[in-house]
Amino acid sequence: MGRKEYLEKRQTMLNEAKQLINSGKIDEGNKKMDEIKALDERFEAEAKANAALEAMEHVPQGMNLQNLTDAGAEGRTASAGTARVTEGIVMNGQRHTEEKLDYSSEAYKTAWAKSMMGKPLSAEEDAAYKMVNEAFTHTTGNTGTVIPKVVTAGIWQEIGEIYPYWNDISKTYVNGILTMIKADTSTDAKWYDEATKTEDGKETFETLTLNGCELSRAITVSWKLKEMAMDEFLPYIQKRMAEKMGAALGYGSTHGKGQPGSGESFKAEPLGIVTALEKQEDTPQISEYTKGALGYTDIITTRAKVKSGYAGGLAVYANSNTIWTEIANVKDQNGRPILIADVANGGAFKILGMSVKEDDSMLDGEILMSNASRGYTANVNKEISVTLEEHIKDRITDYCAYAIVDGAMVTSKAHALLKYKAGE
C-alpha cells in the first residue's frame, strides 16, 4: 500500500468516524477508530519491512544506515529504514532502480534536526540526509528539505487544534491539478403505475478544480536558541510552524479569496467557505443580526438553511469573542441558555445539538453552521518543506516553511452563515 493510498483511506475513515460520533452512534464510531488504528499499524509494518529489506539490497557500499547515532550523545542508535532510492539515480557507482523514499525513520529525524540546528552530521547522517533530500526529492536548487513524518504529523495536529474548521474538512493528497465532478441539480424519482412510461431524469453537473496555491511562512530563530537540546528544539520548531502555517490555512479555508479574476491583482488563495457563500447570488445561505442582540429566532432561522441530509456532522464555528458575547447570551423560548456543556463529550459546548468549535479564523460576529467534511474539500498538492537561511551579522536563522494547498466549497447546502448586519 502506497503512502497516498494510505493517507486517502485514513482521511475517508476519519470522516466516517466523525459522522458516526456526531450522529450519536458512539459504538460504531469507536469500531471505526479501531479500524483506523489497524490501518496505521499495517502501513507502519509494511513500511518498516520494505525499508529494512531494500536497505539490505541497495545501500551503497560503506554506508551503515542501521547505526546512525547522535555524535557525543548517550549512544542513541537510530532505527533502520532511511535509505529509499529512485530510478535513474546513480550514487557511489551504483544505479538504484525503484522509488522508495522514507523520511519517517528516527534516523532521518535525527539528521534533519541536527542540520536545522547547524550541528555537524556524522558521515552516515550526512549520507542519509542527502539521500532523502538531494538525490531524490529536489528538482530545483531552492527546494526545501523534507520534514520528517513525525514532525509534519505534529504540525498538522497542532494546526487542527487551533483551527478546527481546517481540521474538519475533507482532504486529498494529489500532486498536480485535481478536478472533481459534483452534482449541481437532479430531478427526483417518481411513483408510476404499470401502464405509465418512466420519464427521463435531468441531471446537471459542475466541475470543481483545485489548483496549487503556494503557502510560505518564515520563522526566525536566534543562534542562542538553537543551542537547546534536540528533544526541545523539535517541539519548538513544530509549534512555531503550526502557528505560522496554521494561521494561513485556517484563514484560507474560511475566508480565502480564491483565484483572482479579471482586473484583480491578489495572489491565488483557496476559496474560503465564507467567501464562497458571500459570492452567491442573493446570498441564500446567509442571515444577518443586530450586534449585541442575537436572538433565538436568528439561530433557528439560520439552521433551517442547511439541507437535512447534512445534519449529521453539522457543527458551529465562531471565534471566542462571538461565542461568549453573542451566543452565550441567547436563551430559548423557555428562558434557558441554548449554549450548554456536553458532559459526555468532555464538557464541550453545544447549541441545538451542534458542537460549538472555537476557531480564530472566523471574524467577530460570524457564526458558521457547517458540515465541513461533506461541504468543503482541500487538496494538499505538496507537503510542508523547509529551507533555512543564515544571517551571520544578526546571529539569527530564518526557517522558511513552504507548501502547496488549494480548497473550495463542494455544496452550499451543507452550510449557513449568520453575521452582523452590514455596517455594524
PDB file of N, CA and C in Angstrom, residues 1-100:
ATOM      1  N   MET A   1       0.848  -1.200   0.000  1.00  0.00           N
ATOM      2  CA  MET A   1       0.000   0.000   0.000  1.00  0.00           C
ATOM      3  C   MET A   1       0.881   1.245   0.000  1.00  0.00           C
ATOM      4  N   GLY A   2       0.708   2.122  -1.005  1.00  0.00           N
ATOM      5  CA  GLY A   2       1.491   3.348  -1.112  1.00  0.00           C
ATOM      6  C   GLY A   2       1.043   4.396  -0.110  1.00  0.00           C
ATOM      7  N   ARG A   3       1.893   5.421   0.081  1.00  0.00           N
ATOM      8  CA  ARG A   3       1.609   6.456   1.073  1.00  0.00           C
ATOM      9  C   ARG A   3       0.349   7.243   0.719  1.00  0.00           C
ATOM     10  N   LYS A   4       0.169   7.595  -0.574  1.00  0.00           N
ATOM     11  CA  LYS A   4      -1.005   8.372  -0.968  1.00  0.00           C
ATOM     12  C   LYS A   4      -2.279   7.571  -0.715  1.00  0.00           C
ATOM     13  N   GLU A   5      -2.241   6.274  -1.087  1.00  0.00           N
ATOM     14  CA  GLU A   5      -3.410   5.422  -0.869  1.00  0.00           C
ATOM     15  C   GLU A   5      -3.729   5.336   0.618  1.00  0.00           C
ATOM     16  N   TYR A   6      -2.681   5.190   1.441  1.00  0.00           N
ATOM     17  CA  TYR A   6      -2.857   5.115   2.894  1.00  0.00           C
ATOM     18  C   TYR A   6      -3.498   6.384   3.442  1.00  0.00           C
ATOM     19  N   LEU A   7      -2.958   7.570   3.040  1.00  0.00           N
ATOM     20  CA  LEU A   7      -3.480   8.833   3.554  1.00  0.00           C
ATOM     21  C   LEU A   7      -4.926   9.055   3.138  1.00  0.00           C
ATOM     22  N   GLU A   8      -5.246   8.702   1.886  1.00  0.00           N
ATOM     23  CA  GLU A   8      -6.617   8.895   1.407  1.00  0.00           C
ATOM     24  C   GLU A   8      -7.586   7.970   2.144  1.00  0.00           C
ATOM     25  N   LYS A   9      -7.184   6.714   2.339  1.00  0.00           N
ATOM     26  CA  LYS A   9      -8.027   5.780   3.082  1.00  0.00           C
ATOM     27  C   LYS A   9      -8.231   6.253   4.512  1.00  0.00           C
ATOM     28  N   ARG A  10      -7.146   6.715   5.134  1.00  0.00           N
ATOM     29  CA  ARG A  10      -7.215   7.138   6.525  1.00  0.00           C
ATOM     30  C   ARG A  10      -8.140   8.339   6.686  1.00  0.00           C
ATOM     31  N   GLN A  11      -8.040   9.322   5.757  1.00  0.00           N
ATOM     32  CA  GLN A  11      -8.883  10.505   5.856  1.00  0.00           C
ATOM     33  C   GLN A  11     -10.351  10.148   5.672  1.00  0.00           C
ATOM     34  N   THR A  12     -10.634   9.238   4.726  1.00  0.00           N
ATOM     35  CA  THR A  12     -12.010   8.803   4.496  1.00  0.00           C
ATOM     36  C   THR A  12     -12.577   8.140   5.749  1.00  0.00           C
ATOM     37  N   MET A  13     -11.774   7.294   6.389  1.00  0.00           N
ATOM     38  CA  MET A  13     -12.222   6.603   7.597  1.00  0.00           C
ATOM     39  C   MET A  13     -12.407   7.577   8.756  1.00  0.00           C
ATOM     40  N   LEU A  14     -11.522   8.602   8.860  1.00  0.00           N
ATOM     41  CA  LEU A  14     -11.680   9.622   9.886  1.00  0.00           C
ATOM     42  C   LEU A  14     -12.993  10.377   9.715  1.00  0.00           C
ATOM     43  N   ASN A  15     -13.300  10.738   8.462  1.00  0.00           N
ATOM     44  CA  ASN A  15     -14.548  11.449   8.188  1.00  0.00           C
ATOM     45  C   ASN A  15     -15.754  10.592   8.567  1.00  0.00           C
ATOM     46  N   GLU A  16     -15.671   9.293   8.270  1.00  0.00           N
ATOM     47  CA  GLU A  16     -16.778   8.399   8.618  1.00  0.00           C
ATOM     48  C   GLU A  16     -16.938   8.299  10.136  1.00  0.00           C
ATOM     49  N   ALA A  17     -15.801   8.209  10.852  1.00  0.00           N
ATOM     50  CA  ALA A  17     -15.853   8.121  12.308  1.00  0.00           C
ATOM     51  C   ALA A  17     -16.480   9.382  12.913  1.00  0.00           C
ATOM     52  N   LYS A  18     -16.092  10.561  12.378  1.00  0.00           N
ATOM     53  CA  LYS A  18     -16.653  11.818  12.887  1.00  0.00           C
ATOM     54  C   LYS A  18     -18.166  11.860  12.691  1.00  0.00           C
ATOM     55  N   GLN A  19     -18.611  11.426  11.500  1.00  0.00           N
ATOM     56  CA  GLN A  19     -20.041  11.465  11.222  1.00  0.00           C
ATOM     57  C   GLN A  19     -20.813  10.522  12.143  1.00  0.00           C
ATOM     58  N   LEU A  20     -20.241   9.349  12.400  1.00  0.00           N
ATOM     59  CA  LEU A  20     -20.902   8.395  13.282  1.00  0.00           C
ATOM     60  C   LEU A  20     -21.022   8.944  14.707  1.00  0.00           C
ATOM     61  N   ILE A  21     -19.920   9.509  15.200  1.00  0.00           N
ATOM     62  CA  ILE A  21     -19.919  10.029  16.571  1.00  0.00           C
ATOM     63  C   ILE A  21     -20.846  11.229  16.692  1.00  0.00           C
ATOM     64  N   ASN A  22     -20.784  12.129  15.696  1.00  0.00           N
ATOM     65  CA  ASN A  22     -21.657  13.312  15.737  1.00  0.00           C
ATOM     66  C   ASN A  22     -23.131  12.943  15.592  1.00  0.00           C
ATOM     67  N   SER A  23     -23.398  11.752  15.032  1.00  0.00           N
ATOM     68  CA  SER A  23     -24.784  11.285  14.892  1.00  0.00           C
ATOM     69  C   SER A  23     -25.236  10.495  16.106  1.00  0.00           C
ATOM     70  N   GLY A  24     -24.361  10.404  17.121  1.00  0.00           N
ATOM     71  CA  GLY A  24     -24.722   9.693  18.335  1.00  0.00           C
ATOM     72  C   GLY A  24     -24.435   8.203  18.304  1.00  0.00           C
ATOM     73  N   LYS A  25     -23.825   7.720  17.211  1.00  0.00           N
ATOM     74  CA  LYS A  25     -23.511   6.292  17.086  1.00  0.00           C
ATOM     75  C   LYS A  25     -22.101   6.058  17.635  1.00  0.00           C
ATOM     76  N   ILE A  26     -21.979   6.136  18.962  1.00  0.00           N
ATOM     77  CA  ILE A  26     -20.675   6.095  19.619  1.00  0.00           C
ATOM     78  C   ILE A  26     -19.980   4.750  19.407  1.00  0.00           C
ATOM     79  N   ASP A  27     -20.713   3.641  19.596  1.00  0.00           N
ATOM     80  CA  ASP A  27     -20.097   2.317  19.451  1.00  0.00           C
ATOM     81  C   ASP A  27     -19.567   2.102  18.040  1.00  0.00           C
ATOM     82  N   GLU A  28     -20.362   2.497  17.044  1.00  0.00           N
ATOM     83  CA  GLU A  28     -19.918   2.340  15.660  1.00  0.00           C
ATOM     84  C   GLU A  28     -18.717   3.243  15.376  1.00  0.00           C
ATOM     85  N   GLY A  29     -18.725   4.446  15.983  1.00  0.00           N
ATOM     86  CA  GLY A  29     -17.588   5.352  15.818  1.00  0.00           C
ATOM     87  C   GLY A  29     -16.320   4.778  16.419  1.00  0.00           C
ATOM     88  N   ASN A  30     -16.455   4.130  17.599  1.00  0.00           N
ATOM     89  CA  ASN A  30     -15.283   3.503  18.228  1.00  0.00           C
ATOM     90  C   ASN A  30     -14.748   2.361  17.384  1.00  0.00           C
ATOM     91  N   LYS A  31     -15.652   1.580  16.770  1.00  0.00           N
ATOM     92  CA  LYS A  31     -15.223   0.491  15.887  1.00  0.00           C
ATOM     93  C   LYS A  31     -14.448   1.046  14.684  1.00  0.00           C
ATOM     94  N   LYS A  32     -14.939   2.164  14.156  1.00  0.00           N
ATOM     95  CA  LYS A  32     -14.254   2.779  13.011  1.00  0.00           C
ATOM     96  C   LYS A  32     -12.877   3.269  13.415  1.00  0.00           C
ATOM     97  N   MET A  33     -12.740   3.813  14.639  1.00  0.00           N
ATOM     98  CA  MET A  33     -11.430   4.256  15.110  1.00  0.00           C
ATOM     99  C   MET A  33     -10.474   3.076  15.288  1.00  0.00           C
ATOM    100  N   ASP A  34     -11.026   1.915  15.689  1.00  0.00           N
ATOM    101  CA  ASP A  34     -10.190   0.712  15.777  1.00  0.00           C
ATOM    102  C   ASP A  34      -9.688   0.308  14.395  1.00  0.00           C
ATOM    103  N   GLU A  35     -10.542   0.483  13.375  1.00  0.00           N
ATOM    104  CA  GLU A  35     -10.130   0.174  12.008  1.00  0.00           C
ATOM    105  C   GLU A  35      -9.013   1.112  11.551  1.00  0.00           C
ATOM    106  N   ILE A  36      -9.108   2.390  11.958  1.00  0.00           N
ATOM    107  CA  ILE A  36      -8.067   3.353  11.607  1.00  0.00           C
ATOM    108  C   ILE A  36      -6.747   2.967  12.260  1.00  0.00           C
ATOM    109  N   LYS A  37      -6.824   2.553  13.522  1.00  0.00           N
ATOM    110  CA  LYS A  37      -5.611   2.134  14.227  1.00  0.00           C
ATOM    111  C   LYS A  37      -4.988   0.919  13.553  1.00  0.00           C
ATOM    112  N   ALA A  38      -5.815  -0.017  13.125  1.00  0.00           N
ATOM    113  CA  ALA A  38      -5.304  -1.201  12.435  1.00  0.00           C
ATOM    114  C   ALA A  38      -4.653  -0.827  11.106  1.00  0.00           C
ATOM    115  N   LEU A  39      -5.260   0.140  10.395  1.00  0.00           N
ATOM    116  CA  LEU A  39      -4.677   0.613   9.138  1.00  0.00           C
ATOM    117  C   LEU A  39      -3.315   1.244   9.383  1.00  0.00           C
ATOM    118  N   ASP A  40      -3.203   2.080  10.427  1.00  0.00           N
ATOM    119  CA  ASP A  40      -1.926   2.716  10.769  1.00  0.00           C
ATOM    120  C   ASP A  40      -0.860   1.661  11.052  1.00  0.00           C
ATOM    121  N   GLU A  41      -1.235   0.661  11.847  1.00  0.00           N
ATOM    122  CA  GLU A  41      -0.271  -0.375  12.207  1.00  0.00           C
ATOM    123  C   GLU A  41       0.165  -1.182  10.989  1.00  0.00           C
ATOM    124  N   ARG A  42      -0.774  -1.453  10.109  1.00  0.00           N
ATOM    125  CA  ARG A  42      -0.447  -2.209   8.891  1.00  0.00           C
ATOM    126  C   ARG A  42       0.500  -1.430   8.005  1.00  0.00           C
ATOM    127  N   PHE A  43       0.207  -0.134   7.809  1.00  0.00           N
ATOM    128  CA  PHE A  43       1.068   0.692   6.950  1.00  0.00           C
ATOM    129  C   PHE A  43       2.466   0.809   7.551  1.00  0.00           C
ATOM    130  N   GLU A  44       2.531   1.018   8.870  1.00  0.00           N
ATOM    131  CA  GLU A  44       3.822   1.150   9.541  1.00  0.00           C
ATOM    132  C   GLU A  44       4.629  -0.139   9.414  1.00  0.00           C
ATOM    133  N   ALA A  45       3.957  -1.289   9.596  1.00  0.00           N
ATOM    134  CA  ALA A  45       4.646  -2.568   9.494  1.00  0.00           C
ATOM    135  C   ALA A  45       5.168  -2.805   8.083  1.00  0.00           C
ATOM    136  N   GLU A  46       4.333  -2.483   7.076  1.00  0.00           N
ATOM    137  CA  GLU A  46       4.760  -2.661   5.690  1.00  0.00           C
ATOM    138  C   GLU A  46       5.942  -1.753   5.356  1.00  0.00           C
ATOM    139  N   ALA A  47       5.865  -0.492   5.825  1.00  0.00           N
ATOM    140  CA  ALA A  47       6.938   0.455   5.537  1.00  0.00           C
ATOM    141  C   ALA A  47       8.260  -0.001   6.150  1.00  0.00           C
ATOM    142  N   LYS A  48       8.202  -0.470   7.406  1.00  0.00           N
ATOM    143  CA  LYS A  48       9.426  -0.912   8.071  1.00  0.00           C
ATOM    144  C   LYS A  48      10.004  -2.154   7.404  1.00  0.00           C
ATOM    145  N   ALA A  49       9.123  -3.104   7.051  1.00  0.00           N
ATOM    146  CA  ALA A  49       9.596  -4.336   6.425  1.00  0.00           C
ATOM    147  C   ALA A  49      10.223  -4.050   5.069  1.00  0.00           C
ATOM    148  N   ASN A  50       9.559  -3.220   4.257  1.00  0.00           N
ATOM    149  CA  ASN A  50      10.095  -2.884   2.936  1.00  0.00           C
ATOM    150  C   ASN A  50      11.409  -2.121   3.047  1.00  0.00           C
ATOM    151  N   ALA A  51      11.447  -1.172   3.999  1.00  0.00           N
ATOM    152  CA  ALA A  51      12.656  -0.370   4.152  1.00  0.00           C
ATOM    153  C   ALA A  51      13.840  -1.223   4.592  1.00  0.00           C
ATOM    154  N   ALA A  52      13.600  -2.126   5.534  1.00  0.00           N
ATOM    155  CA  ALA A  52      14.678  -2.977   6.019  1.00  0.00           C
ATOM    156  C   ALA A  52      15.199  -3.886   4.916  1.00  0.00           C
ATOM    157  N   LEU A  53      14.279  -4.463   4.141  1.00  0.00           N
ATOM    158  CA  LEU A  53      14.680  -5.360   3.061  1.00  0.00           C
ATOM    159  C   LEU A  53      15.452  -4.624   1.981  1.00  0.00           C
ATOM    160  N   GLU A  54      14.927  -3.449   1.574  1.00  0.00           N
ATOM    161  CA  GLU A  54      15.568  -2.729   0.482  1.00  0.00           C
ATOM    162  C   GLU A  54      16.869  -2.081   0.903  1.00  0.00           C
ATOM    163  N   ALA A  55      16.985  -1.718   2.196  1.00  0.00           N
ATOM    164  CA  ALA A  55      18.248  -1.191   2.681  1.00  0.00           C
ATOM    165  C   ALA A  55      19.345  -2.243   2.533  1.00  0.00           C
ATOM    166  N   MET A  56      19.005  -3.504   2.813  1.00  0.00           N
ATOM    167  CA  MET A  56      19.986  -4.595   2.666  1.00  0.00           C
ATOM    168  C   MET A  56      20.405  -4.783   1.210  1.00  0.00           C
ATOM    169  N   GLU A  57      19.441  -4.580   0.296  1.00  0.00           N
ATOM    170  CA  GLU A  57      19.712  -4.836  -1.110  1.00  0.00           C
ATOM    171  C   GLU A  57      20.417  -3.691  -1.808  1.00  0.00           C
ATOM    172  N   HIS A  58      20.089  -2.431  -1.405  1.00  0.00           N
ATOM    173  CA  HIS A  58      20.504  -1.284  -2.209  1.00  0.00           C
ATOM    174  C   HIS A  58      21.404  -0.276  -1.528  1.00  0.00           C
ATOM    175  N   VAL A  59      21.734  -0.433  -0.243  1.00  0.00           N
ATOM    176  CA  VAL A  59      22.547   0.570   0.444  1.00  0.00           C
ATOM    177  C   VAL A  59      23.918   0.657  -0.205  1.00  0.00           C
ATOM    178  N   PRO A  60      24.408   1.855  -0.568  1.00  0.00           N
ATOM    179  CA  PRO A  60      25.736   1.990  -1.153  1.00  0.00           C
ATOM    180  C   PRO A  60      26.788   1.434  -0.215  1.00  0.00           C
ATOM    181  N   GLN A  61      27.853   0.870  -0.806  1.00  0.00           N
ATOM    182  CA  GLN A  61      28.904   0.235  -0.028  1.00  0.00           C
ATOM    183  C   GLN A  61      29.544   1.210   0.950  1.00  0.00           C
ATOM    184  N   GLY A  62      29.767   0.752   2.184  1.00  0.00           N
ATOM    185  CA  GLY A  62      30.428   1.571   3.187  1.00  0.00           C
ATOM    186  C   GLY A  62      29.478   2.436   3.978  1.00  0.00           C
ATOM    187  N   MET A  63      28.156   2.332   3.735  1.00  0.00           N
ATOM    188  CA  MET A  63      27.186   3.183   4.420  1.00  0.00           C
ATOM    189  C   MET A  63      26.294   2.322   5.300  1.00  0.00           C
ATOM    190  N   ASN A  64      26.368   2.510   6.601  1.00  0.00           N
ATOM    191  CA  ASN A  64      25.600   1.706   7.545  1.00  0.00           C
ATOM    192  C   ASN A  64      24.430   2.521   8.076  1.00  0.00           C
ATOM    193  N   LEU A  65      23.246   2.295   7.487  1.00  0.00           N
ATOM    194  CA  LEU A  65      22.073   3.084   7.873  1.00  0.00           C
ATOM    195  C   LEU A  65      21.451   2.580   9.171  1.00  0.00           C
ATOM    196  N   GLN A  66      21.934   1.478   9.688  1.00  0.00           N
ATOM    197  CA  GLN A  66      21.374   0.977  10.935  1.00  0.00           C
ATOM    198  C   GLN A  66      22.194   1.417  12.135  1.00  0.00           C
ATOM    199  N   ASN A  67      23.155   2.320  11.934  1.00  0.00           N
ATOM    200  CA  ASN A  67      23.981   2.771  13.048  1.00  0.00           C
ATOM    201  C   ASN A  67      24.179   4.274  12.970  1.00  0.00           C
ATOM    202  N   LEU A  68      23.068   4.999  12.779  1.00  0.00           N
ATOM    203  CA  LEU A  68      23.126   6.455  12.725  1.00  0.00           C
ATOM    204  C   LEU A  68      22.972   6.975  14.139  1.00  0.00           C
ATOM    205  N   THR A  69      24.048   7.428  14.738  1.00  0.00           N
ATOM    206  CA  THR A  69      23.995   7.860  16.131  1.00  0.00           C
ATOM    207  C   THR A  69      24.169   9.344  16.248  1.00  0.00           C
ATOM    208  N   ASP A  70      23.672   9.880  17.344  1.00  0.00           N
ATOM    209  CA  ASP A  70      23.845  11.291  17.656  1.00  0.00           C
ATOM    210  C   ASP A  70      25.218  11.459  18.291  1.00  0.00           C
ATOM    211  N   ALA A  71      26.176  11.956  17.522  1.00  0.00           N
ATOM    212  CA  ALA A  71      27.561  12.024  17.991  1.00  0.00           C
ATOM    213  C   ALA A  71      27.640  12.778  19.308  1.00  0.00           C
ATOM    214  N   GLY A  72      28.306  12.139  20.283  1.00  0.00           N
ATOM    215  CA  GLY A  72      28.507  12.795  21.572  1.00  0.00           C
ATOM    216  C   GLY A  72      27.362  12.618  22.526  1.00  0.00           C
ATOM    217  N   ALA A  73      26.233  12.050  22.070  1.00  0.00           N
ATOM    218  CA  ALA A  73      25.096  11.867  22.963  1.00  0.00           C
ATOM    219  C   ALA A  73      25.225  10.525  23.663  1.00  0.00           C
ATOM    220  N   GLU A  74      24.104  10.042  24.229  1.00  0.00           N
ATOM    221  CA  GLU A  74      24.180   8.839  25.054  1.00  0.00           C
ATOM    222  C   GLU A  74      24.151   7.587  24.199  1.00  0.00           C
ATOM    223  N   GLY A  75      24.846   7.622  23.067  1.00  0.00           N
ATOM    224  CA  GLY A  75      24.934   6.435  22.239  1.00  0.00           C
ATOM    225  C   GLY A  75      23.611   6.040  21.628  1.00  0.00           C
ATOM    226  N   ARG A  76      22.710   7.028  21.376  1.00  0.00           N
ATOM    227  CA  ARG A  76      21.424   6.687  20.797  1.00  0.00           C
ATOM    228  C   ARG A  76      21.632   6.130  19.404  1.00  0.00           C
ATOM    229  N   THR A  77      20.991   5.022  19.101  1.00  0.00           N
ATOM    230  CA  THR A  77      21.093   4.404  17.783  1.00  0.00           C
ATOM    231  C   THR A  77      19.766   4.562  17.080  1.00  0.00           C
ATOM    232  N   ALA A  78      19.786   5.208  15.915  1.00  0.00           N
ATOM    233  CA  ALA A  78      18.549   5.443  15.181  1.00  0.00           C
ATOM    234  C   ALA A  78      18.124   4.163  14.479  1.00  0.00           C
ATOM    235  N   SER A  79      16.854   4.113  14.128  1.00  0.00           N
ATOM    236  CA  SER A  79      16.316   2.907  13.531  1.00  0.00           C
ATOM    237  C   SER A  79      16.709   2.760  12.083  1.00  0.00           C
ATOM    238  N   ALA A  80      16.580   1.558  11.580  1.00  0.00           N
ATOM    239  CA  ALA A  80      16.882   1.299  10.173  1.00  0.00           C
ATOM    240  C   ALA A  80      15.774   1.839   9.308  1.00  0.00           C
ATOM    241  N   GLY A  81      16.050   1.904   7.997  1.00  0.00           N
ATOM    242  CA  GLY A  81      14.972   2.223   7.069  1.00  0.00           C
ATOM    243  C   GLY A  81      15.042   3.607   6.494  1.00  0.00           C
ATOM    244  N   THR A  82      16.218   4.274   6.519  1.00  0.00           N
ATOM    245  CA  THR A  82      16.290   5.602   5.957  1.00  0.00           C
ATOM    246  C   THR A  82      16.505   5.568   4.449  1.00  0.00           C
ATOM    247  N   ALA A  83      17.252   4.616   3.966  1.00  0.00           N
ATOM    248  CA  ALA A  83      17.612   4.614   2.553  1.00  0.00           C
ATOM    249  C   ALA A  83      16.448   4.164   1.704  1.00  0.00           C
ATOM    250  N   ARG A  84      15.965   5.065   0.855  1.00  0.00           N
ATOM    251  CA  ARG A  84      14.956   4.682  -0.116  1.00  0.00           C
ATOM    252  C   ARG A  84      15.328   5.401  -1.396  1.00  0.00           C
ATOM    253  N   VAL A  85      15.315   4.714  -2.527  1.00  0.00           N
ATOM    254  CA  VAL A  85      16.020   5.197  -3.701  1.00  0.00           C
ATOM    255  C   VAL A  85      15.124   5.305  -4.919  1.00  0.00           C
ATOM    256  N   THR A  86      15.615   6.037  -5.931  1.00  0.00           N
ATOM    257  CA  THR A  86      14.795   6.375  -7.074  1.00  0.00           C
ATOM    258  C   THR A  86      15.432   5.930  -8.378  1.00  0.00           C
ATOM    259  N   GLU A  87      14.601   5.544  -9.326  1.00  0.00           N
ATOM    260  CA  GLU A  87      15.078   5.071 -10.613  1.00  0.00           C
ATOM    261  C   GLU A  87      15.871   6.154 -11.322  1.00  0.00           C
ATOM    262  N   GLY A  88      16.987   5.748 -11.899  1.00  0.00           N
ATOM    263  CA  GLY A  88      17.778   6.668 -12.694  1.00  0.00           C
ATOM    264  C   GLY A  88      18.810   7.438 -11.919  1.00  0.00           C
ATOM    265  N   ILE A  89      18.901   7.270 -10.597  1.00  0.00           N
ATOM    266  CA  ILE A  89      19.867   7.982  -9.782  1.00  0.00           C
ATOM    267  C   ILE A  89      21.090   7.107  -9.580  1.00  0.00           C
ATOM    268  N   VAL A  90      22.263   7.683  -9.760  1.00  0.00           N
ATOM    269  CA  VAL A  90      23.494   6.936  -9.554  1.00  0.00           C
ATOM    270  C   VAL A  90      24.208   7.502  -8.339  1.00  0.00           C
ATOM    271  N   MET A  91      24.524   6.649  -7.357  1.00  0.00           N
ATOM    272  CA  MET A  91      25.271   7.063  -6.182  1.00  0.00           C
ATOM    273  C   MET A  91      26.372   6.059  -5.915  1.00  0.00           C
ATOM    274  N   ASN A  92      27.589   6.558  -5.691  1.00  0.00           N
ATOM    275  CA  ASN A  92      28.731   5.698  -5.396  1.00  0.00           C
ATOM    276  C   ASN A  92      28.893   4.582  -6.423  1.00  0.00           C
ATOM    277  N   GLY A  93      28.634   4.938  -7.691  1.00  0.00           N
ATOM    278  CA  GLY A  93      28.816   3.982  -8.760  1.00  0.00           C
ATOM    279  C   GLY A  93      27.697   2.976  -8.904  1.00  0.00           C
ATOM    280  N   GLN A  94      26.647   3.064  -8.075  1.00  0.00           N
ATOM    281  CA  GLN A  94      25.556   2.108  -8.150  1.00  0.00           C
ATOM    282  C   GLN A  94      24.295   2.807  -8.630  1.00  0.00           C
ATOM    283  N   ARG A  95      23.570   2.152  -9.536  1.00  0.00           N
ATOM    284  CA  ARG A  95      22.308   2.701 -10.022  1.00  0.00           C
ATOM    285  C   ARG A  95      21.163   2.064  -9.250  1.00  0.00           C
ATOM    286  N   HIS A  96      20.312   2.909  -8.682  1.00  0.00           N
ATOM    287  CA  HIS A  96      19.181   2.417  -7.917  1.00  0.00           C
ATOM    288  C   HIS A  96      17.927   2.579  -8.768  1.00  0.00           C
ATOM    289  N   THR A  97      17.089   1.592  -8.762  1.00  0.00           N
ATOM    290  CA  THR A  97      16.083   1.483  -9.805  1.00  0.00           C
ATOM    291  C   THR A  97      14.637   1.654  -9.352  1.00  0.00           C
ATOM    292  N   GLU A  98      14.372   1.827  -8.069  1.00  0.00           N
ATOM    293  CA  GLU A  98      12.981   1.846  -7.623  1.00  0.00           C
ATOM    294  C   GLU A  98      12.752   2.978  -6.638  1.00  0.00           C
ATOM    295  N   GLU A  99      11.689   3.723  -6.803  1.00  0.00           N
ATOM    296  CA  GLU A  99      11.433   4.859  -5.920  1.00  0.00           C
ATOM    297  C   GLU A  99      10.949   4.359  -4.571  1.00  0.00           C
ATOM    298  N   LYS A 100      11.782   4.548  -3.554  1.00  0.00           N
ATOM    299  CA  LYS A 100      11.461   4.107  -2.204  1.00  0.00           C
ATOM    300  C   LYS A 100      11.912   5.170  -1.214  1.00  0.00           C
TER     301      LYS A 100
END
